[in-house]
mmCIF file of C-alpha atoms in Angstrom:
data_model
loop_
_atom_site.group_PDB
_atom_site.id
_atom_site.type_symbol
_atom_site.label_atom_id
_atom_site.label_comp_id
_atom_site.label_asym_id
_atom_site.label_seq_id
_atom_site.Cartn_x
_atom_site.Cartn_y
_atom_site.Cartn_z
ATOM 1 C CA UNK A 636 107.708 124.368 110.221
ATOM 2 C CA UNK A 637 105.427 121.314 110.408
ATOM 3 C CA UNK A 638 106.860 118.119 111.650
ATOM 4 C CA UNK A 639 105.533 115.542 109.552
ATOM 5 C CA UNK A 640 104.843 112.103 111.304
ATOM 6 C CA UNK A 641 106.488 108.839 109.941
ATOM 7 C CA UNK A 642 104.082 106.790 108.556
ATOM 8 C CA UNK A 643 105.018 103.412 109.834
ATOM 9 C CA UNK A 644 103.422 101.258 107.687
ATOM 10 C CA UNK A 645 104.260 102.710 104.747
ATOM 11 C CA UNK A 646 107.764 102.905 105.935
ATOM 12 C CA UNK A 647 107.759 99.177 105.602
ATOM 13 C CA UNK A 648 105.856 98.378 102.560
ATOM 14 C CA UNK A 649 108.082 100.562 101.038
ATOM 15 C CA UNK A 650 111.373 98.185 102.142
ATOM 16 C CA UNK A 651 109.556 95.356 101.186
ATOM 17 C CA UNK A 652 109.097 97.253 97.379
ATOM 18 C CA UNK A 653 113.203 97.525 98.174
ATOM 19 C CA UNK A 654 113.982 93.852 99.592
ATOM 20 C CA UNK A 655 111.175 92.732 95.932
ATOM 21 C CA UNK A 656 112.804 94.970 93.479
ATOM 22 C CA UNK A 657 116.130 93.496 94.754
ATOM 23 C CA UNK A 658 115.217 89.647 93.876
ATOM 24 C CA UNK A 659 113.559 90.902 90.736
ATOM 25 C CA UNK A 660 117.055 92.178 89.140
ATOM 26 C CA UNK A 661 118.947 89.991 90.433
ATOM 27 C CA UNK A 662 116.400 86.586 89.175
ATOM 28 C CA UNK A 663 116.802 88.353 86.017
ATOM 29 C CA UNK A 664 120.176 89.153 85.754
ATOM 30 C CA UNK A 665 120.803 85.219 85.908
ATOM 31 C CA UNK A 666 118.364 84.948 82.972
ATOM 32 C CA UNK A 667 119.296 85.105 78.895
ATOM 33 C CA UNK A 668 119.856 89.063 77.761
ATOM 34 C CA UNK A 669 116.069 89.569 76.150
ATOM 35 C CA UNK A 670 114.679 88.143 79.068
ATOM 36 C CA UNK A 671 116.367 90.445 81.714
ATOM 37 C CA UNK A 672 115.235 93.476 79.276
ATOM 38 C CA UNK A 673 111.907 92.512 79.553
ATOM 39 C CA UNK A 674 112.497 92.868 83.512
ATOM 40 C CA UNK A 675 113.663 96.092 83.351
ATOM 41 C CA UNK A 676 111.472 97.664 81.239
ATOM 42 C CA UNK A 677 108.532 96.283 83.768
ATOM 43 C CA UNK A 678 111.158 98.142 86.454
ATOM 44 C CA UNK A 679 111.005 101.040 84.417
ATOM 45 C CA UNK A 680 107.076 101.063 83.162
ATOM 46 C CA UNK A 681 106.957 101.151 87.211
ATOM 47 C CA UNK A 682 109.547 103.702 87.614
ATOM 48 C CA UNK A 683 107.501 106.126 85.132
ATOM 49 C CA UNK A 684 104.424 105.213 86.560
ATOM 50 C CA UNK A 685 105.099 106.624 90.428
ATOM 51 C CA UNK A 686 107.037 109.665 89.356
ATOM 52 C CA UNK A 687 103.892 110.529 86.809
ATOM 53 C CA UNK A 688 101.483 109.887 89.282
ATOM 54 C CA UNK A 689 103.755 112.226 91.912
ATOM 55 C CA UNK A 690 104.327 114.936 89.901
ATOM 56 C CA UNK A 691 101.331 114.838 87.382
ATOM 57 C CA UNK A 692 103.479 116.577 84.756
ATOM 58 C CA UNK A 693 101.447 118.606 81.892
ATOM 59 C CA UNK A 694 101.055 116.686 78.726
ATOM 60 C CA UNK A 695 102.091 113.628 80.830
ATOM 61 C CA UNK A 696 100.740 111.203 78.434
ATOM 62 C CA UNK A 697 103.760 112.269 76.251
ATOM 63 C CA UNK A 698 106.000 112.075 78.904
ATOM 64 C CA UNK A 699 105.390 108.725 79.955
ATOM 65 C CA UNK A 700 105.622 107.863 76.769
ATOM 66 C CA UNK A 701 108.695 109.226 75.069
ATOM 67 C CA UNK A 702 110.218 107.781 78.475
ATOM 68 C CA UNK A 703 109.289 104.330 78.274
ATOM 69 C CA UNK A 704 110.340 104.720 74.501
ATOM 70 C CA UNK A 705 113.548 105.796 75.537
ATOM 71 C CA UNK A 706 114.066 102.732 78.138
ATOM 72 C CA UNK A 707 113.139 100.393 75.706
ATOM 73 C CA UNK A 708 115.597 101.583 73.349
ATOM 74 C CA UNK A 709 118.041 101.887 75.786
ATOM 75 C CA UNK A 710 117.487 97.996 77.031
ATOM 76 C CA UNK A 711 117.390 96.637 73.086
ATOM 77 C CA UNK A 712 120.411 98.831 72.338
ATOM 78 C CA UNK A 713 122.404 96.856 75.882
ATOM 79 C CA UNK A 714 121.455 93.894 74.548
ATOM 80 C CA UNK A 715 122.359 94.041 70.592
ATOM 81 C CA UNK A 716 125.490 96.434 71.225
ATOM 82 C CA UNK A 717 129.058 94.535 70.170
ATOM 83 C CA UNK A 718 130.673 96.199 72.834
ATOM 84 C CA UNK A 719 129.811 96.444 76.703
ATOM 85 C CA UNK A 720 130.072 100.343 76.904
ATOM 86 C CA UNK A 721 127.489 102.459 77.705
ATOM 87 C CA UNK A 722 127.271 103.811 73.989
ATOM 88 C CA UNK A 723 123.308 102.366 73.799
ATOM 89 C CA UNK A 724 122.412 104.025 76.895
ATOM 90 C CA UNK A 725 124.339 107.600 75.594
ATOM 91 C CA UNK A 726 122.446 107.275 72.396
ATOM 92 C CA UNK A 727 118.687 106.540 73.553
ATOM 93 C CA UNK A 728 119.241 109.320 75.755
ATOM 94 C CA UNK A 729 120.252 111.870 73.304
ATOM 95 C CA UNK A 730 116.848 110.429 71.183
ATOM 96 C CA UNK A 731 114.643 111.203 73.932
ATOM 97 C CA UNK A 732 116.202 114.605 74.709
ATOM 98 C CA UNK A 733 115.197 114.965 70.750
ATOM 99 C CA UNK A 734 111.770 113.406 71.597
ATOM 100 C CA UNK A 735 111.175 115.824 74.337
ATOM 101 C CA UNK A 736 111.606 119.217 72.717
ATOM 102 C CA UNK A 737 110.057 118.344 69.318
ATOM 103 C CA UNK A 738 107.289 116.654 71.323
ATOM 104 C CA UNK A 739 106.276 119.283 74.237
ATOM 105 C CA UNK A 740 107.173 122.616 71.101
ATOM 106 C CA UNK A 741 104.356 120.441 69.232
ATOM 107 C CA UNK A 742 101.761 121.003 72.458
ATOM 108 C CA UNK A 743 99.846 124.448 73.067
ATOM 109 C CA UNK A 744 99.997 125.010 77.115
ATOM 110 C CA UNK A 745 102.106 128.112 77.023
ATOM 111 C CA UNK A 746 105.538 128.657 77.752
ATOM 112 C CA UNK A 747 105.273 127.695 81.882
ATOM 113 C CA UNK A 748 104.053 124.572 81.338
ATOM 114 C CA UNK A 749 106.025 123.874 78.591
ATOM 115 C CA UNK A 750 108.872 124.435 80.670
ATOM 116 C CA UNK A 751 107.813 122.205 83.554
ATOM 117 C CA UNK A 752 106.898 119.324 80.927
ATOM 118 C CA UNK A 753 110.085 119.400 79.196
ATOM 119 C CA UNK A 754 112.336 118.897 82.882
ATOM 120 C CA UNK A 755 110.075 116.350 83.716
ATOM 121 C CA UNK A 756 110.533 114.819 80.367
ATOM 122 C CA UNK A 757 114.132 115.119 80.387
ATOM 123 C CA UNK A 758 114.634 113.572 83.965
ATOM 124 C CA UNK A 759 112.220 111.055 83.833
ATOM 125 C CA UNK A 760 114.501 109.968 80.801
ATOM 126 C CA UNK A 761 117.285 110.223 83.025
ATOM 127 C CA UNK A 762 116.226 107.717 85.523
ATOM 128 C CA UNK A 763 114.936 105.331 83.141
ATOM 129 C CA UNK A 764 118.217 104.970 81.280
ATOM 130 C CA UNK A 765 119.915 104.188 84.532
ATOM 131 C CA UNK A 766 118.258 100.086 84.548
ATOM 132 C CA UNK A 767 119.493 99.049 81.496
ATOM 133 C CA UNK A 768 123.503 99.814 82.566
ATOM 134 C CA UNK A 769 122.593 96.122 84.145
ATOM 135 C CA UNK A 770 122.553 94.655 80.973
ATOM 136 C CA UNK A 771 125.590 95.907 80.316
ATOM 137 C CA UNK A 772 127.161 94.970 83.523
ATOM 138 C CA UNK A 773 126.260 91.172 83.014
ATOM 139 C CA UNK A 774 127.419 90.850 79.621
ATOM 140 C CA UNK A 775 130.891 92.089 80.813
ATOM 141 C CA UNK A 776 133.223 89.235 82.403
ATOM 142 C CA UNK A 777 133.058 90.186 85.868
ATOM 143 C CA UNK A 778 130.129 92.239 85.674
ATOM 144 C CA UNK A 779 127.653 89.683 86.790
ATOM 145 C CA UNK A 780 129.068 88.816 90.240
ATOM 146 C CA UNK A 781 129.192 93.041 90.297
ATOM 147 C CA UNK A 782 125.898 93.571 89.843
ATOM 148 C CA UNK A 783 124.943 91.020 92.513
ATOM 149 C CA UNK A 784 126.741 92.583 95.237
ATOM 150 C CA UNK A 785 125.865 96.220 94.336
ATOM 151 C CA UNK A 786 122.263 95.266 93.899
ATOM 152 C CA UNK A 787 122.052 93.745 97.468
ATOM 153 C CA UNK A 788 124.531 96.243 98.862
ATOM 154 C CA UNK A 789 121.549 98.698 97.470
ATOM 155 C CA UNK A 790 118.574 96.900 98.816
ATOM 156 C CA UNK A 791 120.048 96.185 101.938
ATOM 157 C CA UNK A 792 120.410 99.936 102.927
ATOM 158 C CA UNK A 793 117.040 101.037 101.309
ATOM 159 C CA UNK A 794 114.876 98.450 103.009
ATOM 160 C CA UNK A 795 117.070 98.714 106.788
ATOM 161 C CA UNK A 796 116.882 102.562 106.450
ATOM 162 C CA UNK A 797 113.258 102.650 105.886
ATOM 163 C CA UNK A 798 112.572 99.768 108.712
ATOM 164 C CA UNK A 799 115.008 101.837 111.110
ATOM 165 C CA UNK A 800 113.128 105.378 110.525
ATOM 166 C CA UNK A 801 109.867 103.710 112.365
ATOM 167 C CA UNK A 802 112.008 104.111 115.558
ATOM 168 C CA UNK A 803 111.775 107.458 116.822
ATOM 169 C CA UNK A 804 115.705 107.667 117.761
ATOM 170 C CA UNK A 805 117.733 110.590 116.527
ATOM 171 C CA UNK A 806 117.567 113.944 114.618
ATOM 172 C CA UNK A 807 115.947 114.636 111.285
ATOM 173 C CA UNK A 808 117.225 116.388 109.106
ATOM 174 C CA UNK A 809 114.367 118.236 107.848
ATOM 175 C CA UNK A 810 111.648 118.466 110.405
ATOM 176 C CA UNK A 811 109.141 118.409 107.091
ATOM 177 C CA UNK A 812 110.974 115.232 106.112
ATOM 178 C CA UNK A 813 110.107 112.038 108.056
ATOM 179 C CA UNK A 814 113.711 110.448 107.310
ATOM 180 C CA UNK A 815 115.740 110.310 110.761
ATOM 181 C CA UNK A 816 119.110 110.460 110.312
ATOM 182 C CA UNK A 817 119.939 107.176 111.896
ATOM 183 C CA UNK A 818 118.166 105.072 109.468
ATOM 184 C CA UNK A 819 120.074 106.400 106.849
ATOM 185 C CA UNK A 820 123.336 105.925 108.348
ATOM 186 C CA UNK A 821 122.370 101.941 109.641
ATOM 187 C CA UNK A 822 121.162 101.653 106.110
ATOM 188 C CA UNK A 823 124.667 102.143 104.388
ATOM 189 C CA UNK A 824 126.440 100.280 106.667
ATOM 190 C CA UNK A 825 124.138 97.472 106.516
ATOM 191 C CA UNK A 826 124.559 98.129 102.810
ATOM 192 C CA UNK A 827 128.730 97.731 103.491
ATOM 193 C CA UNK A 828 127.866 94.701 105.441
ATOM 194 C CA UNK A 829 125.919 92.846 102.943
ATOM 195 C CA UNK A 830 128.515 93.832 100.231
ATOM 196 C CA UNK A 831 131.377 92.485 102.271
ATOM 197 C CA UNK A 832 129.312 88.977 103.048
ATOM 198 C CA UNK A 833 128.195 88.335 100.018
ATOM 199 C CA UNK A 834 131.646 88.910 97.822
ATOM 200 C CA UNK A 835 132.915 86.173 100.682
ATOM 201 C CA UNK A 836 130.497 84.105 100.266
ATOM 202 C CA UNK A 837 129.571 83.598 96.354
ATOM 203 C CA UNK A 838 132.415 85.610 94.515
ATOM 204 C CA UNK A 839 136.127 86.147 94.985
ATOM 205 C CA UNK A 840 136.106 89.541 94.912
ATOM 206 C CA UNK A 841 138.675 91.312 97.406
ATOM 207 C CA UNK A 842 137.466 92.309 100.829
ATOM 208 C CA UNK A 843 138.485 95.982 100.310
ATOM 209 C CA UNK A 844 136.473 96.290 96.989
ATOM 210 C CA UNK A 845 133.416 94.975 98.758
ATOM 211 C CA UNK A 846 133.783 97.538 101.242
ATOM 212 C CA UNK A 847 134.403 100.340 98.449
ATOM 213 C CA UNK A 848 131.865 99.098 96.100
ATOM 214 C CA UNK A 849 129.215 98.483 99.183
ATOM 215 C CA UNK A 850 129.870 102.583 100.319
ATOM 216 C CA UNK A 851 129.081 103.807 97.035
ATOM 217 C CA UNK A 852 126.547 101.914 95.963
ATOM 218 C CA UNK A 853 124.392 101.551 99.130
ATOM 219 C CA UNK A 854 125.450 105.814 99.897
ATOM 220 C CA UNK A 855 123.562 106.234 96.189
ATOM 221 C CA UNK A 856 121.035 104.228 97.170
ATOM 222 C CA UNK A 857 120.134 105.621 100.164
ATOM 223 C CA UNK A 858 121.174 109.313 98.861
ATOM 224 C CA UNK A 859 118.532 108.959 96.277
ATOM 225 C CA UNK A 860 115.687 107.741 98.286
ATOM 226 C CA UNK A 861 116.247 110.512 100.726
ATOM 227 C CA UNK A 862 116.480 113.339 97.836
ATOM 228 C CA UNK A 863 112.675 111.820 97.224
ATOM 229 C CA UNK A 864 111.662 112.620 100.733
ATOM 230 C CA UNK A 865 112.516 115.785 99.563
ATOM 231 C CA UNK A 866 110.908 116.361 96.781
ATOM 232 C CA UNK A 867 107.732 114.700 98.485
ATOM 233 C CA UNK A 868 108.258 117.732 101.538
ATOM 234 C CA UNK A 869 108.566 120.573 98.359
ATOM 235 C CA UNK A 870 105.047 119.597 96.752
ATOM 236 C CA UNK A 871 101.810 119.844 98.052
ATOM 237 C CA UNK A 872 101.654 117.552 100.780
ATOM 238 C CA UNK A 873 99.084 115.095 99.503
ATOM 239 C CA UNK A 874 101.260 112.799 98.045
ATOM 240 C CA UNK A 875 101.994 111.688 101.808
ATOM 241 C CA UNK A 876 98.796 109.531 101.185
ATOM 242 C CA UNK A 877 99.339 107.978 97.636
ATOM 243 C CA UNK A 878 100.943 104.704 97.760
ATOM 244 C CA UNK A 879 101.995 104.793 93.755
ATOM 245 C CA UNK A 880 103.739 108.042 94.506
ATOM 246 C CA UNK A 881 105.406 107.389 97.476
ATOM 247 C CA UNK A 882 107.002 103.941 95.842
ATOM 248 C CA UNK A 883 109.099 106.160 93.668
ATOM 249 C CA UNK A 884 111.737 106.296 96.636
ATOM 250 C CA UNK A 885 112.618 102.546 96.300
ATOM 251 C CA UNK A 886 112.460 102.151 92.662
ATOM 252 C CA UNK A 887 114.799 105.917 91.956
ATOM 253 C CA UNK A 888 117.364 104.367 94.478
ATOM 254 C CA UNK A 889 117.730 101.431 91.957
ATOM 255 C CA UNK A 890 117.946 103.593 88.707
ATOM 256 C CA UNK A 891 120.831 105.662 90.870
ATOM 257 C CA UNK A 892 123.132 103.009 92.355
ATOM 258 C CA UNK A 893 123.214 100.478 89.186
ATOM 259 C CA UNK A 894 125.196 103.077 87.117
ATOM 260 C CA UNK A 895 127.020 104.070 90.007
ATOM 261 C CA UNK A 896 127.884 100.186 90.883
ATOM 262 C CA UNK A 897 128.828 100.253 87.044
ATOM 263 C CA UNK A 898 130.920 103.723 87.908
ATOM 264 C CA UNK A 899 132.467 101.852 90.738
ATOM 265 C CA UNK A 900 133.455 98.521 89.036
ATOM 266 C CA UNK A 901 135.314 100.378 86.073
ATOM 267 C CA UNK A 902 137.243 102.265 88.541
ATOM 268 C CA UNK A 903 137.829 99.924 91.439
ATOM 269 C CA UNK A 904 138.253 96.898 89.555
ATOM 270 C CA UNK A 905 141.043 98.616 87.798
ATOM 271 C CA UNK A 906 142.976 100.083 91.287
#
């Protein structure tokens, strides 16, 4: 099997997209409610924007669209919402499921690409839905000083997982995926790290739900960056090259560990 190289610098633009998208949520979480949706749904036109360009879906026009419909009905529905549950988010997701099969039944590719449009419809909508659980996070008493310390807990393992796969230390675990395992396993503890200092240092959350909302979060994060490698290694190879497409490891890792850090904070804050 070929052993594909690890492209250095694209190893660290892409935790500098990590460290960037991390100051971006977190600027906005300390802003009002409609300006922190605004943020997201720029997170989100970006998060739509690799994973179209990666994939190149049929009919992706319509894809795109009915997700960034679905996003910004999600983030209006956080905002306007009475309660902090993640009703909204349940019910633009059921919309764009709704969206999806009306829209790719109404398009004439035959049944194969019908298929393929309709699962990348349906998990694009997936990922999109993930950014707006923010909104709900800040609006909830503690949620705020949650959502800080998940979001660098996050960043922190994406961006030192992807600096530490430069050095050539370590096993793969795919010889087709350029992801040694020691970057991923500095990343999450740098995650835990970060997690643990910050609740310290600006919040008075307890040390052991720093370290158990740090593991989670920063093991999503870094989980779903990796399952991108993989999907990268499955198609054609060329995407190695395309900046756009290769972003979509950063920017997935975010849309994963917010509604896990929400996961985490209904569960842990409640032990």
């Amino acid at each position: 099997m070929r052993r594909v190289p690890v492209y250095k610098l694209r190893s660290l633009v892409l935790a500098g997209i990590a460290v960037l998208l991390t100051g971006v949520l977190l600027v906005g979480a300390r802003q009002n409610h409609w300006v922190y949706a605004g943020v997201l749904l720029a997170v989100q036109l970006l998060c739509v924007a690799t994973w179209i360009r990666a994939t190149k879906p049929a009919g992706w026009a319509l894809v795109g669209g009915v997700a960034l419909l679905v996003g910004g009905l999600a983030d209006v529905g956080a905002v306007l919402w009475k309660s902090t549950s993640l009703a909204p988010v349940a019910y633009a997701l059921a919309t764009g499921f709704l969206l999806a099969v009306f829209g790719q039944l109404a398009r004439r590719d035959g049944r194969a690409r019908l298929t393929e449009a309709f699962a990348a419809n349906l998990s694009l909508n997936v990922l999109v839905v993930g950014y707006p659980v923010a909104l709900i996070l800040v609006r909830q008493d503690s949620g705020a000083r949650t959502l800080g310390v998940c979001l660098l807990a996050a960043g922190a393992a994406v961006a030192v997982a992807r600096i530490v796969d430069i050095v050539p230390v370590g096993p793969r675990l795919a010889p087709d995926v350029p992801r040694p395992l020691l970057g991923l396993l500095l990343g999450i503890v740098a995650g835990v790290g970060v997690a643990v200092a910050v609740a310290q240092l600006r919040t008075d959350l307890p040390v052991l739900h720093a370290v158990l909302m740090g593991v989670v979060t920063a093991g999503a994060a870094v989980l779903a960056d990796l399952a991108v490698a993989y999907f990268e290694a499955d198609e054609s190879g060329s995407e190695w090259t395309n900046w756009l497409a290769s972003a979509r490891g950063p920017v997935t890792a975010f849309a994963v560990a917010i509604p896990v850090a929400y996961v985490a904070s209904v569960l842990i804050q409640g032990v």
